[in-house]
Tab-separated table of C-alpha atoms in Angstrom:
chain	number	residue	atom	x	y	z
A	1	MET	CA	-0.148	60.730	19.469
A	2	ALA	CA	-3.866	60.561	20.215
A	3	ILE	CA	-5.033	61.625	23.657
A	4	GLN	CA	-6.499	58.746	25.651
A	5	ARG	CA	-9.733	59.253	27.549
A	6	PHE	CA	-10.561	58.401	31.157
A	7	PRO	CA	-14.337	58.956	31.397
A	8	GLU	CA	-14.512	58.517	35.180
A	9	GLN	CA	-11.278	60.412	35.953
A	10	ARG	CA	-10.254	58.718	39.225
A	11	VAL	CA	-6.607	58.533	40.280
A	12	ALA	CA	-4.869	56.977	43.300
A	13	ILE	CA	-1.429	58.240	44.368
A	14	THR	CA	0.956	56.755	46.934
A	15	GLY	CA	3.370	59.077	48.726
A	16	GLY	CA	0.916	61.882	48.030
A	17	ALA	CA	1.322	63.996	51.159
A	18	THR	CA	4.497	65.796	50.062
A	19	GLY	CA	6.802	66.483	47.116
A	20	LEU	CA	5.999	65.084	43.710
A	21	GLY	CA	3.048	63.059	45.006
A	22	LEU	CA	1.333	66.179	46.317
A	23	ALA	CA	2.154	68.092	43.117
A	24	LEU	CA	0.593	65.261	41.092
A	25	ALA	CA	-2.513	65.335	43.275
A	26	LYS	CA	-2.907	69.081	42.692
A	27	GLN	CA	-2.313	68.691	38.948
A	28	PHE	CA	-5.012	66.036	38.614
A	29	LEU	CA	-7.410	68.038	40.782
A	30	HIS	CA	-6.803	71.066	38.552
A	31	GLU	CA	-7.774	68.920	35.567
A	32	GLY	CA	-11.037	67.884	37.240
A	33	TRP	CA	-10.092	64.444	38.533
A	34	SER	CA	-11.084	62.777	41.786
A	35	VAL	CA	-7.941	61.969	43.773
A	36	ALA	CA	-7.215	59.388	46.468
A	37	ILE	CA	-3.986	60.129	48.341
A	38	ALA	CA	-2.086	57.563	50.404
A	39	ASP	CA	0.967	58.239	52.552
A	40	ILE	CA	2.589	57.022	55.733
A	41	GLN	CA	2.728	60.650	56.961
A	42	ASP	CA	-0.737	60.818	58.506
A	43	GLU	CA	-0.659	64.323	60.012
A	44	LYS	CA	0.889	65.867	56.900
A	45	GLY	CA	-1.627	64.158	54.646
A	46	GLN	CA	-4.608	65.259	56.711
A	47	ALA	CA	-3.274	68.826	56.849
A	48	GLU	CA	-2.917	69.023	53.069
A	49	ILE	CA	-6.441	67.691	52.586
A	50	GLU	CA	-7.801	70.386	54.898
A	51	LEU	CA	-5.872	73.110	53.059
A	52	LEU	CA	-7.282	72.014	49.702
A	53	GLY	CA	-10.783	72.110	51.171
A	54	LEU	CA	-12.510	69.781	48.698
A	55	PRO	CA	-15.356	67.322	49.368
A	56	GLU	CA	-14.476	63.639	49.841
A	57	SER	CA	-16.111	62.875	46.506
A	58	ARG	CA	-13.167	64.721	44.928
A	59	LEU	CA	-10.334	64.125	47.388
A	60	PHE	CA	-9.583	61.943	50.394
A	61	PHE	CA	-6.514	60.790	52.314
A	62	THR	CA	-5.677	57.380	53.780
A	63	LYS	CA	-2.674	56.444	55.899
A	64	VAL	CA	-0.949	53.640	53.989
A	65	ASP	CA	2.463	52.035	54.369
A	66	VAL	CA	3.520	50.658	50.956
A	67	THR	CA	5.597	47.980	52.671
A	68	LYS	CA	2.299	46.455	53.885
A	69	GLU	CA	0.310	44.788	51.091
A	70	ALA	CA	-2.752	44.419	53.334
A	71	GLN	CA	-2.926	48.214	53.778
A	72	LEU	CA	-2.726	48.754	50.007
A	73	LYS	CA	-5.531	46.237	49.464
A	74	LYS	CA	-7.733	47.912	52.053
A	75	TRP	CA	-7.088	51.308	50.427
A	76	ARG	CA	-7.975	49.915	46.988
A	77	ASP	CA	-11.173	48.367	48.310
A	78	ASP	CA	-12.150	51.652	49.963
A	79	ILE	CA	-11.612	53.506	46.672
A	80	VAL	CA	-13.794	50.999	44.824
A	81	LYS	CA	-16.483	51.302	47.507
A	82	ARG	CA	-16.471	55.102	47.152
A	83	TRP	CA	-16.035	55.496	43.395
A	84	GLY	CA	-16.820	52.106	41.853
A	85	GLY	CA	-13.287	51.769	40.458
A	86	VAL	CA	-10.132	53.696	39.619
A	87	ASP	CA	-8.538	54.724	36.328
A	88	ILE	CA	-4.900	55.362	37.284
A	89	ILE	CA	-2.600	54.180	40.059
A	90	ILE	CA	0.568	56.217	40.554
A	91	ASN	CA	3.163	54.301	42.574
A	92	ASN	CA	5.130	57.296	43.812
A	93	ALA	CA	6.160	56.626	47.428
A	94	GLY	CA	9.930	56.638	47.768
A	95	VAL	CA	13.018	57.386	49.859
A	96	ALA	CA	16.687	58.100	49.103
A	97	THR	CA	19.963	56.345	49.893
A	98	HIS	CA	23.645	56.950	49.177
A	99	GLY	CA	26.882	55.156	49.923
A	100	ALA	CA	29.745	53.139	48.468
A	101	ILE	CA	29.257	49.378	48.240
A	102	ASP	CA	31.648	48.690	51.135
A	103	GLU	CA	30.402	51.577	53.285
A	104	ALA	CA	26.598	51.640	53.133
A	105	PRO	CA	25.038	49.127	55.556
A	106	LEU	CA	22.840	46.328	54.241
A	107	SER	CA	20.008	47.759	56.324
A	108	ASP	CA	19.964	50.779	53.972
A	109	TRP	CA	19.762	48.450	50.961
A	110	GLU	CA	16.881	46.535	52.522
A	111	TRP	CA	15.070	49.770	53.448
A	112	VAL	CA	15.244	51.394	50.007
A	113	LEU	CA	14.474	48.183	48.107
A	114	ASP	CA	11.450	47.467	50.318
A	115	ILE	CA	9.981	50.916	49.702
A	116	ASN	CA	11.195	52.048	46.274
A	117	LEU	CA	11.033	48.708	44.469
A	118	MET	CA	8.830	46.348	46.455
A	119	GLY	CA	6.428	49.193	47.272
A	120	VAL	CA	5.896	49.606	43.517
A	121	VAL	CA	5.607	45.829	43.060
A	122	ARG	CA	2.915	45.700	45.734
A	123	GLY	CA	1.018	48.616	44.202
A	124	CYS	CA	1.053	46.936	40.790
A	125	ARG	CA	-0.022	43.582	42.243
A	126	VAL	CA	-2.883	45.103	44.200
A	127	PHE	CA	-4.365	47.245	41.413
A	128	THR	CA	-3.766	44.992	38.375
A	129	PRO	CA	-6.630	42.567	39.162
A	130	LEU	CA	-9.016	45.542	39.377
A	131	PHE	CA	-7.784	46.923	36.052
A	132	LYS	CA	-8.141	43.496	34.409
A	133	LYS	CA	-11.694	43.282	35.697
A	134	GLN	CA	-12.433	46.780	34.361
A	135	ARG	CA	-10.577	46.021	31.091
A	136	SER	CA	-9.057	49.466	31.490
A	137	GLY	CA	-6.618	51.371	33.669
A	138	HIS	CA	-3.163	52.884	33.669
A	139	ILE	CA	-0.190	52.101	35.920
A	140	VAL	CA	2.310	54.911	36.491
A	141	ASN	CA	5.527	53.927	38.266
A	142	ILE	CA	7.770	56.717	39.511
A	143	ALA	CA	11.355	55.626	38.937
A	144	SER	CA	14.236	58.063	38.374
A	145	MET	CA	17.016	58.800	35.914
A	146	ALA	CA	18.981	56.750	38.450
A	147	GLY	CA	17.093	53.785	36.999
A	148	LEU	CA	18.605	54.482	33.561
A	149	ILE	CA	22.009	56.060	34.283
A	150	HIS	CA	23.932	54.915	37.325
A	151	ALA	CA	26.175	57.294	39.242
A	152	PRO	CA	28.889	55.932	41.577
A	153	GLU	CA	28.067	55.543	45.285
A	154	MET	CA	24.346	55.335	44.577
A	155	GLY	CA	24.199	51.538	44.295
A	156	SER	CA	21.148	50.785	46.438
A	157	TYR	CA	19.090	53.660	45.032
A	158	ASN	CA	20.175	52.899	41.454
A	159	ALA	CA	19.317	49.217	41.843
A	160	ALA	CA	15.875	49.984	43.265
A	161	LYS	CA	14.992	52.431	40.504
A	162	ALA	CA	16.436	50.220	37.750
A	163	GLY	CA	14.197	47.482	39.113
A	164	VAL	CA	11.185	49.781	38.747
A	165	VAL	CA	12.111	50.422	35.091
A	166	ALA	CA	12.533	46.683	34.437
A	167	LEU	CA	9.225	45.885	36.139
A	168	SER	CA	7.451	48.578	34.118
A	169	GLU	CA	8.830	47.301	30.815
A	170	THR	CA	7.705	43.794	31.768
A	171	LEU	CA	4.201	45.018	32.572
A	172	GLU	CA	3.959	46.949	29.296
A	173	GLY	CA	4.137	43.639	27.447
A	174	GLU	CA	2.166	41.708	30.034
A	175	LEU	CA	-0.831	44.020	30.371
A	176	PHE	CA	-1.208	45.628	26.927
A	177	SER	CA	-3.608	42.917	25.745
A	178	TYR	CA	-5.865	43.641	28.732
A	179	GLY	CA	-6.263	47.289	27.733
A	180	ILE	CA	-4.039	48.433	30.606
A	181	GLY	CA	-1.475	51.176	29.972
A	182	VAL	CA	1.894	51.556	31.693
A	183	SER	CA	4.197	54.553	32.102
A	184	VAL	CA	7.516	54.814	33.935
A	185	VAL	CA	8.622	58.276	35.041
A	186	CYS	CA	12.359	58.989	35.226
A	187	PRO	CA	13.070	62.498	36.528
A	188	GLY	CA	16.500	63.754	37.492
A	189	PHE	CA	17.081	66.156	40.368
A	190	PHE	CA	14.190	68.572	40.896
A	191	GLN	CA	13.044	70.828	43.701
A	192	THR	CA	11.523	68.477	46.253
A	193	ASP	CA	12.127	67.275	49.805
A	194	LEU	CA	13.231	63.741	48.910
A	195	GLY	CA	16.764	64.536	50.063
A	196	LYS	CA	15.503	64.905	53.623
A	197	THR	CA	14.871	61.147	53.762
A	198	LEU	CA	18.433	60.347	52.651
A	199	ARG	CA	20.353	57.644	54.492
A	200	SER	CA	24.117	57.644	53.938
A	201	PRO	CA	27.270	56.674	55.831
A	202	ASP	CA	28.779	59.963	54.593
A	203	PRO	CA	27.870	62.817	57.002
A	204	LYS	CA	28.261	65.389	54.199
A	205	ALA	CA	26.086	63.557	51.671
A	206	LYS	CA	22.711	64.805	52.885
A	207	ASP	CA	23.601	68.483	52.456
A	208	MET	CA	25.183	67.816	49.074
A	209	VAL	CA	22.170	65.925	47.724
A	210	GLN	CA	19.727	68.470	49.125
A	211	ARG	CA	21.636	71.265	47.335
A	212	LEU	CA	21.325	69.345	44.054
A	213	PHE	CA	17.565	69.125	44.571
A	214	GLU	CA	17.192	72.778	45.543
A	215	THR	CA	19.294	74.224	42.692
A	216	SER	CA	17.440	72.364	39.941
A	217	LYS	CA	15.698	74.522	37.343
A	218	ILE	CA	12.550	72.392	37.486
A	219	ASP	CA	10.255	71.928	40.478
A	220	ALA	CA	7.750	69.253	41.472
A	221	ASP	CA	4.897	71.131	39.772
A	222	GLY	CA	6.811	71.132	36.500
A	223	VAL	CA	7.464	67.404	36.735
A	224	ALA	CA	3.790	66.776	37.594
A	225	LYS	CA	2.655	68.626	34.469
A	226	ARG	CA	5.005	66.548	32.336
A	227	VAL	CA	3.744	63.348	33.951
A	228	TYR	CA	0.127	64.323	33.308
A	229	SER	CA	0.761	65.057	29.634
A	230	GLY	CA	2.817	61.873	29.294
A	231	ILE	CA	-0.047	59.758	30.620
A	232	ASN	CA	-2.500	61.450	28.259
A	233	ASP	CA	-0.151	60.858	25.343
A	234	LYS	CA	0.256	57.186	26.332
A	235	ASP	CA	4.019	57.629	26.706
A	236	PHE	CA	5.793	54.663	28.226
A	237	TYR	CA	8.971	56.543	29.158
A	238	VAL	CA	8.286	59.940	30.725
A	239	LEU	CA	11.567	61.878	30.968
A	240	PRO	CA	10.953	65.395	32.318
A	241	HIS	CA	14.580	66.583	32.026
A	242	LYS	CA	15.982	67.092	28.526
A	243	SER	CA	19.578	67.286	29.782
A	244	TYR	CA	19.381	63.882	31.493
A	245	HIS	CA	17.674	62.471	28.422
A	246	LEU	CA	20.812	63.307	26.438
A	247	ILE	CA	22.972	61.355	28.910
A	248	TRP	CA	20.656	58.373	28.536
A	249	MET	CA	21.003	58.592	24.759
A	250	LEU	CA	24.776	58.693	25.193
A	251	LYS	CA	24.630	55.476	27.214
A	252	ARG	CA	22.468	53.747	24.605
A	253	TYR	CA	24.388	54.754	21.498
A	254	LEU	CA	27.919	55.488	22.744
A	255	PRO	CA	28.370	53.105	25.679
A	256	ALA	CA	32.171	53.371	25.772
A	257	MET	CA	31.941	57.148	26.206
A	258	TYR	CA	29.307	56.688	28.893
A	259	MET	CA	31.583	54.278	30.795
A	260	ARG	CA	34.433	56.787	30.606
A	261	SER	CA	32.139	59.417	32.123
A	262	LEU	CA	31.505	57.057	35.060
A	263	HIS	CA	35.248	56.658	35.551
A	264	VAL	CA	35.693	60.437	35.585
A	265	THR	CA	32.896	60.843	38.122
A	266	GLY	CA	34.366	58.122	40.318
A	267	ARG	CA	37.798	59.793	40.312
A	268	LYS	CA	36.237	63.140	41.267
A	269	ILE	CA	34.400	61.540	44.191
A	270	LEU	CA	37.599	59.863	45.384
A	271	GLN	CA	39.546	63.132	45.219
A	272	LYS	CA	36.856	64.960	47.208
A	273	LYS	CA	36.997	62.239	49.867
A	274	ARG	CA	40.775	62.543	50.104
A	275	ASP	CA	40.575	66.323	50.352
A	276	TRP	CA	37.940	66.096	53.096
A	277	GLN	CA	39.952	63.500	55.044
A	278	ALA	CA	43.085	65.645	54.796
A	279	SER	CA	41.169	68.683	56.023
A	280	LEU	CA	39.689	66.703	58.919
A	281	ALA	CA	43.119	65.381	59.892
A	282	THR	CA	44.476	68.942	59.999
A	283	LEU	CA	41.638	70.113	62.239
A	284	THR	CA	42.088	67.246	64.690
A	285	GLN	CA	45.848	67.636	65.087
A	286	PRO	CA	46.906	68.786	68.584
């Protein structure tokens, strides 16, 4: 597929102070782009900017909460004032949740949906008018394989990321005629600190999820490279993990087998819970 060109090479990234967002910022900087980073973590963002040691014409940080549309608009306007426009918006800011439907509190659902889904919606709403005016631009929404394949006890996170995939597919049809590209990124577990944000009613879940992140064979830099090449190749779906891609194909073409795999996973989770409860009961006996 032909490589698309971004003559001005200006990218804006939410959640850019840590993890994948920071890896994406470094990848684009390596390729010669000017990068605007937004994140709610003010001190961390400022510290990373200082470490990179680049002039503001190449890199600057702004404290932005993606649950506040007014802050996103102000950030966009500041970028336009500095650079005259922007070529790519990467809606990356996100958090993690876990919990069975009857165990996870609604407050966790509201939290993850407001950030992971509505944060992306707000980013798209804020930058789309600018891209339409420019008659160019590219929206990159960071979803997850959890948006395509849905593990038990991940309902709120799955729903948020599936919403990001659905939104992205909608925008692909909606914005194509305006010369605006769309990509949705669906990584599986990779080495990042997302697990540290995890909210779960299960006290053991955070350590378990963090181990899955840490033992992955791919890190944030590897995902960032795949995202960069996917944007250049005009890929809509960017799937950095080949193994997860195979599971997605299984779901699409052999849905009955996919459903059986969910049943197996659910039974394993239930057995682990029973084993843990039995162990806890033994420890608490007088």
